[in-house]
């Protein structure tokens, strides 16, 4: 998953970074190839260690995974290219300023806090990932309880708290050092992911495509004999891989990155990063679980144990670094989002401390990180629809004769039309996800996005009449 | 020069070593040590040139 982008947005918003409230000038624009390099390390993060093995644990077939991930990643790249890039290049504004012009500054604050809460859960999963590796040298493994709010062993919970507190302190001290370290670590992490996959193939004694399929199917059978049969078919993989970054593309968060582009070809920028992180890294991570099942029969997707088994200490370091470099900026930017909840006199790190505490509390419950496939879909379902509002505001406002950039034009600080267009589809989506239907969260993203877009047009037309 | 060392540290000591493991040329213990050395070299050398850039 892509995390660092959103951090840049929030940093800009809160710290008054470059061109926060003005279009990016021509002299600062970059060619589309710059975006290929910039995105290359973005999608190889700590989440990849969790998500990859979950495909096997969910019973996906290897052929479905290879083809489904390919198609899903291509669709995601096309979404960046044809939905995000044209608007970013045309307006050259951050998501937040663009949203403020449509929704008003108070509603943007609400959006920001919701974003912050979701960030905390993501950071919590990453704290769990790092703790899983920290526990290995002390022979402390984490077990995933059945209930969402079930605890692992007391010793593992203690490691989570220690890791969470350290990460929170580092995040409160500042963002830049961790950000620089993340940039240095990114190429190394990608290579270690590949090495883990190759090592796992060796452990499985794979000699041909046929033997790989056999080992994979054996792994799936073992998982399903323990956990029961689960359906994670081809289209589910396609939709998941397409929409796991929905907040960034359909939700338009990456407007803030692509506004620096000379032309819309910058939309091809995530291509390399997506195929490194959401293809190679996921597949390699899933091979690690298949290898573990063959060697020990253990079906638990414990990132630390998997990496230790595959490449030893390098794997342990990689899981800690991956989790840390993902969690730390996530806690920091969630903290910035929460800062608006504190009085002006409050210390500047109050929001970060609160975010760190929430993230650590979330990290104590390992079942939350085991539900990462559902969580990222939920993330897109909740934040994605705002992108639909921006989309129709950009393309349809003049054509359909309703006010473009309503809040800016009318001097409103809270556009009720945006709130309704956002909340109603999301509430329905959440009902289907958490209700009896138990809809796979990623399935709700596009219907909610379309519903929000339509609802905004209807309300604005109604308001106009 | 520093860039070359960084590239070799992950390209040879980590990636190539894992391929050698797959091909049965090296055993797992030697490969794990090679990877750890590659990791240490990467994190010592890379900040020197990445910082300059």
Short mmCIF file of C-alpha atoms in Angstrom, two decimals:
data_model
loop_
_atom_site.label_atom_id
_atom_site.label_comp_id
_atom_site.label_asym_id
_atom_site.label_seq_id
_atom_site.Cartn_x
_atom_site.Cartn_y
_atom_site.Cartn_z
CA UNK A 1 0.00 0.00 0.00
CA UNK A 2 0.99 3.55 -0.55
CA UNK A 3 1.48 5.49 2.62
CA UNK A 4 4.06 8.20 2.20
CA UNK A 5 1.98 10.19 -0.28
CA UNK A 6 -0.77 10.94 2.13
CA UNK A 7 1.80 12.06 4.63
CA UNK A 8 3.12 14.63 2.24
CA UNK A 9 -0.38 15.96 1.73
CA UNK A 10 -1.06 16.34 5.40
CA UNK A 11 2.33 17.84 6.03
CA UNK A 12 1.72 20.39 3.34
CA UNK A 13 -1.68 21.18 4.67
CA UNK A 14 -0.59 21.66 8.23
CA UNK A 15 2.82 23.13 7.74
CA UNK A 16 1.97 25.41 4.86
CA UNK A 17 4.33 23.54 2.53
CA UNK A 18 5.06 24.46 -1.08
CA UNK A 19 2.16 25.88 -3.10
CA UNK A 20 -0.40 24.66 -0.60
CA UNK A 21 -2.97 27.25 -1.62
CA UNK A 22 -1.79 28.21 -5.09
CA UNK A 23 -1.41 26.25 -8.32
CA UNK A 24 2.09 24.85 -8.82
CA UNK A 25 4.01 27.28 -11.10
CA UNK A 26 5.33 26.07 -14.48
CA UNK A 27 8.95 26.34 -13.32
CA UNK A 28 8.35 23.66 -10.66
CA UNK A 29 6.67 21.12 -12.94
CA UNK A 30 8.33 17.77 -13.56
CA UNK A 31 8.33 15.36 -16.50
CA UNK A 32 6.38 12.13 -16.25
CA UNK A 33 9.51 9.98 -15.89
CA UNK A 34 10.28 11.70 -12.55
CA UNK A 35 7.08 10.14 -11.22
CA UNK A 36 8.20 6.63 -12.19
CA UNK A 37 11.22 6.97 -9.90
CA UNK A 38 9.34 8.75 -7.15
CA UNK A 39 6.65 6.07 -6.93
CA UNK A 40 9.09 3.13 -7.32
CA UNK A 41 9.65 2.58 -3.61
CA UNK A 42 6.25 3.80 -2.47
CA UNK A 43 4.35 0.55 -2.72
CA UNK A 44 6.85 -1.77 -1.06
CA UNK A 45 5.93 -1.25 2.59
CA UNK A 46 5.36 -3.18 5.79
CA UNK A 47 1.79 -3.95 4.74
CA UNK A 48 3.11 -6.15 1.93
CA UNK A 49 4.46 -8.66 4.49
CA UNK A 50 0.92 -9.04 5.87
CA UNK A 51 -1.13 -8.87 2.67
CA UNK A 52 0.86 -11.37 0.58
CA UNK A 53 0.47 -14.38 2.91
CA UNK A 54 -3.21 -13.55 3.45
CA UNK A 55 -3.95 -14.47 -0.19
CA UNK A 56 -2.78 -18.01 0.41
CA UNK A 57 -4.43 -18.08 3.83
CA UNK A 58 -7.68 -17.00 2.11
CA UNK A 59 -7.43 -19.92 -0.31
CA UNK A 60 -6.60 -18.08 -3.56
CA UNK A 61 -5.24 -20.27 -6.36
CA UNK A 62 -1.78 -19.35 -7.66
CA UNK A 63 -2.95 -18.89 -11.26
CA UNK A 64 -5.76 -16.60 -10.12
CA UNK A 65 -3.27 -14.68 -8.01
CA UNK A 66 -0.73 -14.18 -10.80
CA UNK A 67 -3.29 -13.13 -13.43
CA UNK A 68 -5.69 -11.37 -11.07
CA UNK A 69 -2.99 -9.22 -9.51
CA UNK A 70 -1.69 -8.32 -12.96
CA UNK A 71 -5.10 -7.16 -14.18
CA UNK A 72 -5.92 -5.38 -10.92
CA UNK A 73 -2.62 -3.49 -10.95
CA UNK A 74 -3.14 -2.47 -14.58
CA UNK A 75 -6.62 -1.19 -13.71
CA UNK A 76 -5.20 0.77 -10.76
CA UNK A 77 -2.55 2.35 -12.99
CA UNK A 78 -5.21 3.25 -15.59
CA UNK A 79 -7.29 4.86 -12.82
CA UNK A 80 -4.33 7.03 -11.82
CA UNK A 81 -3.69 7.89 -15.45
CA UNK A 82 -7.23 8.70 -16.58
CA UNK A 83 -9.04 9.79 -13.39
CA UNK A 84 -6.41 11.49 -11.20
CA UNK A 85 -3.74 12.84 -13.57
CA UNK A 86 -5.99 14.95 -15.87
CA UNK A 87 -7.58 16.76 -12.90
CA UNK A 88 -4.22 17.17 -11.14
CA UNK A 89 -2.57 18.63 -14.24
CA UNK A 90 -5.53 20.88 -14.98
CA UNK A 91 -5.94 22.37 -11.48
CA UNK A 92 -2.45 21.88 -9.99
CA UNK A 93 -3.90 22.01 -6.46
CA UNK A 94 -3.63 19.73 -3.41
CA UNK A 95 -6.52 17.41 -2.58
CA UNK A 96 -7.20 19.40 0.57
CA UNK A 97 -7.34 22.82 -1.07
CA UNK A 98 -9.44 21.48 -3.91
CA UNK A 99 -11.78 19.82 -1.42
CA UNK A 100 -11.89 22.99 0.66
CA UNK A 101 -13.06 24.94 -2.39
CA UNK A 102 -15.92 22.48 -2.87
CA UNK A 103 -16.77 21.35 0.67
CA UNK A 104 -15.63 24.20 2.91
CA UNK A 105 -12.85 24.27 5.48
CA UNK A 106 -14.86 22.79 8.37
CA UNK A 107 -15.97 19.75 6.39
CA UNK A 108 -12.38 19.21 5.26
CA UNK A 109 -11.43 19.06 8.95
CA UNK A 110 -14.00 16.29 9.49
CA UNK A 111 -12.59 14.42 6.49
CA UNK A 112 -9.08 14.87 7.86
CA UNK A 113 -9.96 13.43 11.29
CA UNK A 114 -11.71 10.42 9.71
CA UNK A 115 -8.58 9.95 7.64
CA UNK A 116 -6.50 10.16 10.84
CA UNK A 117 -8.54 7.46 12.61
CA UNK A 118 -8.12 5.10 9.65
CA UNK A 119 -4.39 5.87 9.61
CA UNK A 120 -4.19 4.82 13.27
CA UNK A 121 -5.55 1.36 12.47
CA UNK A 122 -3.11 1.01 9.58
CA UNK A 123 -0.25 2.07 11.87
CA UNK A 124 -1.51 -0.39 14.50
CA UNK A 125 -1.22 -3.25 11.99
CA UNK A 126 2.33 -2.13 11.22
CA UNK A 127 3.23 -2.05 14.91
CA UNK A 128 2.00 -5.66 15.10
CA UNK A 129 4.14 -6.53 12.05
CA UNK A 130 7.28 -5.00 13.60
CA UNK A 131 6.55 -6.60 16.98
CA UNK A 132 6.22 -10.01 15.30
CA UNK A 133 9.86 -9.65 14.18
CA UNK A 134 11.11 -8.16 17.46
CA UNK A 135 9.66 -11.15 19.31
CA UNK A 136 11.51 -13.78 17.23
CA UNK A 137 14.95 -13.49 18.94
CA UNK A 138 13.17 -13.80 22.30
CA UNK A 139 11.16 -16.79 21.08
CA UNK A 140 7.92 -14.86 21.49
CA UNK A 141 5.42 -15.61 18.74
CA UNK A 142 2.13 -13.90 18.23
CA UNK A 143 -0.98 -15.95 17.87
CA UNK A 144 -4.06 -14.56 16.19
CA UNK A 145 -7.13 -15.00 18.42
CA UNK A 146 -10.48 -15.69 16.79
CA UNK A 147 -12.26 -12.61 18.10
CA UNK A 148 -11.39 -9.21 16.60
CA UNK A 149 -10.62 -7.82 20.04
CA UNK A 150 -8.92 -10.93 21.39
CA UNK A 151 -5.41 -10.57 22.79
CA UNK A 152 -2.32 -12.55 21.92
CA UNK A 153 0.05 -13.78 24.65
CA UNK A 154 0.90 -11.25 27.42
CA UNK A 155 4.57 -11.22 26.36
CA UNK A 156 3.63 -10.37 22.76
CA UNK A 157 1.25 -7.64 23.93
CA UNK A 158 4.12 -6.20 25.98
CA UNK A 159 6.39 -6.13 22.90
CA UNK A 160 3.63 -4.36 20.94
CA UNK A 161 3.36 -1.71 23.66
CA UNK A 162 7.14 -1.17 23.75
CA UNK A 163 7.38 -0.96 19.93
CA UNK A 164 4.34 1.35 19.81
CA UNK A 165 5.73 3.68 22.47
CA UNK A 166 9.14 3.89 20.74
CA UNK A 167 7.49 4.59 17.38
CA UNK A 168 5.26 7.25 18.91
CA UNK A 169 8.21 9.02 20.56
CA UNK A 170 10.19 8.97 17.29
CA UNK A 171 7.15 10.22 15.36
CA UNK A 172 6.60 13.01 17.89
CA UNK A 173 10.24 14.03 17.54
CA UNK A 174 9.79 14.64 13.83
CA UNK A 175 9.11 13.19 10.45
CA UNK A 176 12.15 14.03 8.36
CA UNK A 177 14.66 11.56 9.80
CA UNK A 178 12.34 8.60 9.40
CA UNK A 179 11.39 9.80 5.92
CA UNK A 180 15.06 9.94 4.89
CA UNK A 181 15.71 6.52 6.39
CA UNK A 182 12.68 5.14 4.51
CA UNK A 183 14.11 6.43 1.23
CA UNK A 184 17.44 4.75 1.92
CA UNK A 185 15.78 1.48 2.93
CA UNK A 186 13.31 1.26 0.01
CA UNK A 187 15.58 -0.32 -2.69
CA UNK A 188 17.07 -2.72 -0.12
CA UNK A 189 13.59 -3.77 1.03
CA UNK A 190 12.50 -4.54 -2.54
CA UNK A 191 15.56 -6.75 -3.06
CA UNK A 192 15.01 -8.51 0.28
CA UNK A 193 11.38 -9.19 -0.71
CA UNK A 194 12.65 -10.84 -3.90
CA UNK A 195 15.30 -12.81 -1.96
CA UNK A 196 12.63 -14.00 0.50
CA UNK A 197 10.55 -15.29 -2.42
CA UNK A 198 13.49 -17.10 -4.02
CA UNK A 199 14.52 -18.57 -0.68
CA UNK A 200 10.93 -19.74 -0.09
CA UNK A 201 10.95 -21.47 -3.49
CA UNK A 202 14.12 -23.26 -2.41
CA UNK A 203 12.51 -24.33 0.86
CA UNK A 204 9.54 -25.71 -1.08
CA UNK A 205 12.01 -27.62 -3.30
CA UNK A 206 10.35 -26.17 -6.38
CA UNK A 207 11.92 -27.38 -9.60
CA UNK A 208 9.20 -26.59 -12.12
CA UNK A 209 5.98 -24.66 -12.60
CA UNK A 210 4.06 -27.87 -11.90
CA UNK A 211 5.82 -28.50 -8.60
CA UNK A 212 5.17 -24.89 -7.56
CA UNK A 213 1.45 -25.32 -8.26
CA UNK A 214 1.43 -28.55 -6.28
CA UNK A 215 3.15 -26.97 -3.28
CA UNK A 216 0.80 -23.97 -3.41
CA UNK A 217 -2.29 -26.18 -3.60
CA UNK A 218 -0.99 -28.27 -0.71
CA UNK A 219 -0.60 -25.08 1.30
CA UNK A 220 -4.15 -23.98 0.49
CA UNK A 221 -5.50 -27.43 1.41
CA UNK A 222 -3.72 -27.36 4.77
CA UNK A 223 -5.07 -23.87 5.52
CA UNK A 224 -8.60 -24.84 4.51
CA UNK A 225 -8.49 -28.07 6.52
CA UNK A 226 -7.85 -25.94 9.61
CA UNK A 227 -9.75 -22.71 8.90
CA UNK A 228 -12.53 -24.05 6.66
CA UNK A 229 -13.14 -23.38 2.98
CA UNK A 230 -13.01 -19.73 2.00
CA UNK A 231 -13.70 -18.30 -1.44
CA UNK A 232 -11.07 -15.88 -2.69
CA UNK A 233 -11.51 -16.18 -6.44
CA UNK A 234 -10.13 -14.44 -9.49
CA UNK A 235 -12.42 -11.40 -9.52
CA UNK A 236 -12.01 -10.83 -5.82
CA UNK A 237 -8.24 -10.65 -6.36
CA UNK A 238 -8.69 -8.29 -9.34
CA UNK A 239 -11.00 -5.96 -7.41
CA UNK A 240 -8.84 -6.03 -4.30
CA UNK A 241 -5.59 -5.24 -6.10
CA UNK A 242 -7.31 -2.54 -8.15
CA UNK A 243 -8.92 -0.85 -5.16
CA UNK A 244 -6.56 -1.39 -2.23
CA UNK A 245 -5.17 2.07 -3.00
CA UNK A 246 -8.59 3.50 -3.86
CA UNK A 247 -8.15 6.38 -1.42
CA UNK A 248 -5.11 7.45 -3.45
CA UNK A 249 -6.61 7.16 -6.95
CA UNK A 250 -10.43 7.10 -6.84
CA UNK A 251 -10.24 9.16 -3.63
CA UNK A 252 -7.92 11.66 -5.40
CA UNK A 253 -5.35 11.81 -2.57
CA UNK A 254 -2.62 11.67 -5.20
CA UNK A 255 -3.79 14.95 -6.73
CA UNK A 256 -1.31 16.51 -4.33
CA UNK A 257 1.54 14.51 -5.89
CA UNK A 258 0.53 14.72 -9.53
CA UNK A 259 -0.15 18.45 -9.44
CA UNK A 260 3.60 18.79 -10.01
CA UNK A 261 3.27 17.04 -13.39
CA UNK A 262 3.83 18.75 -16.73
CA UNK A 263 1.23 16.56 -18.39
CA UNK A 264 -1.15 13.69 -17.74
CA UNK A 265 1.44 11.04 -18.59
CA UNK A 266 2.49 11.38 -14.93
CA UNK A 267 -0.48 9.08 -14.32
CA UNK A 268 1.75 6.23 -15.53
CA UNK A 269 4.10 7.06 -12.61
CA UNK A 270 2.87 4.35 -10.19
CA UNK A 271 3.45 1.58 -12.81
CA UNK A 272 6.85 0.34 -11.61
CA UNK A 273 6.08 0.80 -7.91
CA UNK A 274 2.80 -1.09 -8.17
CA UNK A 275 4.37 -4.08 -9.89
CA UNK A 276 7.26 -4.18 -7.42
CA UNK A 277 5.13 -3.83 -4.29
CA UNK A 278 1.71 -5.16 -5.18
CA UNK A 279 2.86 -7.92 -7.49
CA UNK A 280 6.39 -9.12 -6.82
CA UNK A 281 6.37 -8.40 -3.07
CA UNK A 282 2.90 -9.87 -2.45
CA UNK A 283 3.70 -13.02 -4.41
CA UNK A 284 7.07 -13.46 -2.68
CA UNK A 285 5.44 -12.95 0.73
CA UNK A 286 2.76 -15.51 -0.12
CA UNK A 287 5.48 -18.03 -1.12
CA UNK A 288 6.98 -17.58 2.35
CA UNK A 289 3.75 -18.83 3.95
CA UNK A 290 3.54 -21.74 1.49
CA UNK A 291 7.12 -22.68 2.42
CA UNK A 292 6.37 -22.42 6.14
CA UNK A 293 3.34 -24.70 5.77
CA UNK A 294 5.46 -27.26 3.92
CA UNK A 295 8.26 -27.13 6.50
CA UNK A 296 6.28 -26.94 9.75
CA UNK A 297 2.58 -27.20 8.95
CA UNK A 298 2.09 -23.85 10.70
CA UNK A 299 -0.56 -21.78 8.88
CA UNK A 300 -0.21 -18.56 10.86
CA UNK A 301 0.80 -15.54 8.76
CA UNK A 302 3.36 -14.20 11.24
CA UNK A 303 5.57 -11.83 9.19
CA UNK A 304 8.52 -12.02 11.59
CA UNK A 305 8.57 -15.81 11.67
CA UNK A 306 8.09 -16.06 7.91
CA UNK A 307 10.99 -13.71 7.13
CA UNK A 308 13.22 -15.37 9.75
CA UNK A 309 12.58 -18.75 8.23
CA UNK A 310 13.29 -17.46 4.70
CA UNK A 311 16.42 -15.31 5.08
CA UNK A 312 17.35 -15.21 8.78
CA UNK A 313 18.44 -11.96 10.44
CA UNK A 314 18.10 -9.97 7.21
CA UNK A 315 14.43 -10.92 7.19
CA UNK A 316 13.98 -9.85 10.81
CA UNK A 317 15.61 -6.50 10.09
CA UNK A 318 13.51 -6.08 6.94
CA UNK A 319 10.21 -6.71 8.74
CA UNK A 320 11.14 -4.30 11.55
CA UNK A 321 12.29 -1.62 9.10
CA UNK A 322 9.29 -2.13 6.80
CA UNK A 323 6.84 -1.91 9.69
CA UNK A 324 8.64 1.01 11.28
CA UNK A 325 9.03 3.10 8.11
CA UNK A 326 5.34 2.58 7.37
CA UNK A 327 3.97 3.06 10.87
CA UNK A 328 6.05 6.06 11.81
CA UNK A 329 4.94 8.53 9.13
CA UNK A 330 1.43 7.13 9.44
CA UNK A 331 1.33 7.94 13.17
CA UNK A 332 2.83 11.35 12.44
CA UNK A 333 0.27 12.32 9.83
CA UNK A 334 -2.62 10.90 11.86
CA UNK A 335 -1.31 13.08 14.68
CA UNK A 336 -1.36 16.15 12.48
CA UNK A 337 -4.95 15.35 11.57
CA UNK A 338 -5.85 15.02 15.27
CA UNK A 339 -4.01 18.21 16.19
CA UNK A 340 -7.04 20.25 15.10
CA UNK A 341 -8.98 18.60 17.96
CA UNK A 342 -6.67 20.14 20.57
CA UNK A 343 -6.79 23.75 21.79
CA UNK A 344 -4.32 26.10 20.10
CA UNK A 345 -2.28 26.28 23.32
CA UNK A 346 -1.67 22.50 23.30
CA UNK A 347 1.82 21.19 22.52
CA UNK A 348 2.47 20.57 18.86
CA UNK A 349 3.08 16.87 19.50
CA UNK A 350 -0.20 16.26 21.37
CA UNK A 351 -1.95 14.95 18.28
CA UNK A 352 0.93 12.60 17.46
CA UNK A 353 0.93 11.20 21.00
CA UNK A 354 -2.84 10.59 20.81
CA UNK A 355 -2.44 8.93 17.40
CA UNK A 356 0.41 6.78 18.73
CA UNK A 357 -1.68 5.65 21.70
CA UNK A 358 -4.63 4.71 19.46
CA UNK A 359 -2.33 2.93 17.01
CA UNK A 360 -0.59 1.00 19.82
CA UNK A 361 -3.96 0.03 21.29
CA UNK A 362 -5.01 -1.22 17.84
CA UNK A 363 -1.72 -3.10 17.47
CA UNK A 364 -2.36 -5.10 20.64
CA UNK A 365 -5.18 -6.91 18.81
CA UNK A 366 -3.45 -9.07 16.18
CA UNK A 367 -6.75 -10.01 14.56
CA UNK A 368 -6.97 -6.44 13.23
CA UNK A 369 -3.76 -6.87 11.23
CA UNK A 370 -4.97 -10.29 10.08
CA UNK A 371 -7.99 -8.46 8.64
CA UNK A 372 -5.84 -6.15 6.53
CA UNK A 373 -7.46 -7.32 3.28
CA UNK A 374 -10.80 -6.11 4.61
CA UNK A 375 -9.36 -2.98 6.19
CA UNK A 376 -7.82 -1.53 3.03
CA UNK A 377 -11.14 -2.06 1.24
CA UNK A 378 -12.88 -0.25 4.08
CA UNK A 379 -10.35 2.55 3.82
CA UNK A 380 -11.17 3.03 0.12
CA UNK A 381 -14.92 2.77 0.76
CA UNK A 382 -14.83 5.56 3.35
CA UNK A 383 -12.37 7.98 1.69
CA UNK A 384 -12.86 7.15 -2.01
CA UNK A 385 -16.27 8.83 -2.48
CA UNK A 386 -14.81 12.30 -1.83
CA UNK A 387 -12.88 11.76 -5.05
CA UNK A 388 -16.20 11.24 -6.84
CA UNK A 389 -17.35 14.67 -5.65
CA UNK A 390 -14.14 16.25 -6.97
CA UNK A 391 -14.58 14.37 -10.26
CA UNK A 392 -18.11 15.62 -10.96
CA UNK A 393 -17.24 19.10 -9.72
CA UNK A 394 -14.43 19.19 -12.30
CA UNK A 395 -16.16 17.62 -15.30
CA UNK A 396 -19.89 18.15 -14.85
CA UNK A 397 -20.48 21.38 -12.90
CA UNK A 398 -20.40 23.68 -15.92
CA UNK A 399 -22.01 21.21 -18.31
CA UNK A 400 -24.88 20.50 -15.92
CA UNK A 401 -25.15 24.08 -14.79
CA UNK A 402 -24.48 23.85 -11.06
CA UNK A 403 -21.96 25.89 -9.06
CA UNK A 404 -18.39 24.71 -9.43
CA UNK A 405 -16.26 25.00 -6.25
CA UNK A 406 -19.44 25.78 -4.30
CA UNK A 407 -17.90 26.63 -0.91
CA UNK A 408 -15.36 28.97 -2.48
CA UNK A 409 -17.95 30.71 -4.66
CA UNK A 410 -20.56 31.09 -1.91
CA UNK A 411 -18.18 31.68 0.99
CA UNK A 412 -19.47 28.56 2.78
CA UNK A 413 -17.34 26.75 5.36
CA UNK A 414 -19.51 23.62 5.39
CA UNK A 415 -21.17 22.42 2.20
CA UNK A 416 -24.02 20.19 3.33
CA UNK A 417 -24.38 18.76 -0.20
CA UNK A 418 -20.88 17.28 0.01
CA UNK A 419 -21.53 15.86 3.49
CA UNK A 420 -24.73 14.13 2.32
CA UNK A 421 -23.12 12.90 -0.91
CA UNK A 422 -20.27 11.45 1.15
CA UNK A 423 -22.05 10.06 4.21
CA UNK A 424 -25.16 8.44 2.65
CA UNK A 425 -23.34 6.09 0.22
CA UNK A 426 -20.62 5.34 2.79
CA UNK A 427 -23.23 4.50 5.46
CA UNK A 428 -24.96 2.15 3.02
CA UNK A 429 -21.61 0.62 2.08
CA UNK A 430 -20.75 0.06 5.74
CA UNK A 431 -24.18 -1.50 6.32
CA UNK A 432 -23.52 -4.06 3.60
CA UNK A 433 -19.96 -4.68 4.83
CA UNK A 434 -20.77 -5.11 8.52
CA UNK A 435 -24.39 -6.24 8.20
CA UNK A 436 -25.74 -9.70 7.47
CA UNK A 437 -24.49 -9.52 3.88
CA UNK A 438 -20.84 -9.41 5.04
CA UNK A 439 -19.85 -7.82 1.73
CA UNK A 440 -16.13 -7.92 0.94
CA UNK A 441 -15.12 -4.32 1.68
CA UNK A 442 -13.32 -3.65 -1.62
CA UNK A 443 -16.54 -4.47 -3.52
CA UNK A 444 -18.20 -1.40 -2.00
CA UNK A 445 -15.62 1.12 -3.22
CA UNK A 446 -16.82 1.74 -6.78
CA UNK A 447 -20.57 1.66 -6.03
CA UNK A 448 -20.00 4.21 -3.22
CA UNK A 449 -17.84 6.35 -5.51
CA UNK A 450 -20.49 6.37 -8.25
CA UNK A 451 -23.32 6.92 -5.76
CA UNK A 452 -21.51 9.88 -4.18
CA UNK A 453 -20.87 11.42 -7.59
CA UNK A 454 -24.50 11.06 -8.66
CA UNK A 455 -25.85 12.21 -5.32
CA UNK A 456 -23.71 15.33 -5.38
CA UNK A 457 -24.95 16.23 -8.86
CA UNK A 458 -28.58 15.63 -7.85
CA UNK A 459 -28.32 17.66 -4.63
CA UNK A 460 -26.54 20.52 -6.36
CA UNK A 461 -29.13 20.59 -9.15
CA UNK A 462 -31.92 20.47 -6.58
CA UNK A 463 -30.29 23.22 -4.55
CA UNK A 464 -29.92 25.34 -7.67
CA UNK A 465 -33.56 24.92 -8.66
CA UNK B 1 32.20 4.22 -6.54
CA UNK B 2 29.94 4.40 -3.49
CA UNK B 3 26.90 3.78 -5.68
CA UNK B 4 28.60 0.74 -7.15
CA UNK B 5 29.31 -0.65 -3.68
CA UNK B 6 25.66 -0.12 -2.70
CA UNK B 7 24.45 -1.81 -5.88
CA UNK B 8 26.78 -4.76 -5.40
CA UNK B 9 25.80 -5.10 -1.75
CA UNK B 10 22.17 -5.77 -2.58
CA UNK B 11 22.61 -7.11 -6.11
CA UNK B 12 25.30 -9.68 -5.36
CA UNK B 13 25.32 -10.33 -1.61
CA UNK B 14 21.52 -10.49 -1.32
CA UNK B 15 19.84 -11.18 -4.68
CA UNK B 16 22.51 -13.27 -6.39
CA UNK B 17 23.15 -15.16 -3.15
CA UNK B 18 19.47 -16.15 -2.98
CA UNK B 19 19.64 -17.32 -6.61
CA UNK B 20 22.72 -19.40 -5.74
CA UNK B 21 20.72 -20.89 -2.88
CA UNK B 22 17.95 -21.80 -5.30
CA UNK B 23 20.46 -23.37 -7.69
CA UNK B 24 22.05 -25.32 -4.84
CA UNK B 25 25.44 -23.59 -5.24
CA UNK B 26 25.39 -22.16 -1.70
CA UNK B 27 23.74 -23.46 1.47
CA UNK B 28 21.20 -21.51 3.52
CA UNK B 29 23.62 -20.61 6.35
CA UNK B 30 26.18 -19.05 4.00
CA UNK B 31 23.44 -17.21 2.09
CA UNK B 32 21.94 -15.79 5.28
CA UNK B 33 25.37 -14.51 6.36
CA UNK B 34 25.96 -13.04 2.89
CA UNK B 35 22.60 -11.24 3.06
CA UNK B 36 23.34 -9.84 6.49
CA UNK B 37 26.72 -8.52 5.28
CA UNK B 38 24.99 -7.02 2.22
CA UNK B 39 22.45 -5.34 4.48
CA UNK B 40 25.15 -3.85 6.74
CA UNK B 41 27.14 -2.55 3.76
CA UNK B 42 24.00 -1.05 2.19
CA UNK B 43 23.07 0.89 5.29
CA UNK B 44 26.64 2.12 5.86
CA UNK B 45 27.40 3.16 2.27
CA UNK B 46 24.06 4.29 0.80
CA UNK B 47 23.45 7.25 3.15
CA UNK B 48 26.82 8.67 2.06
CA UNK B 49 25.85 9.11 -1.61
CA UNK B 50 22.09 9.41 -1.21
CA UNK B 51 22.66 12.28 1.23
CA UNK B 52 24.89 14.03 -1.31
CA UNK B 53 22.25 13.68 -4.02
#
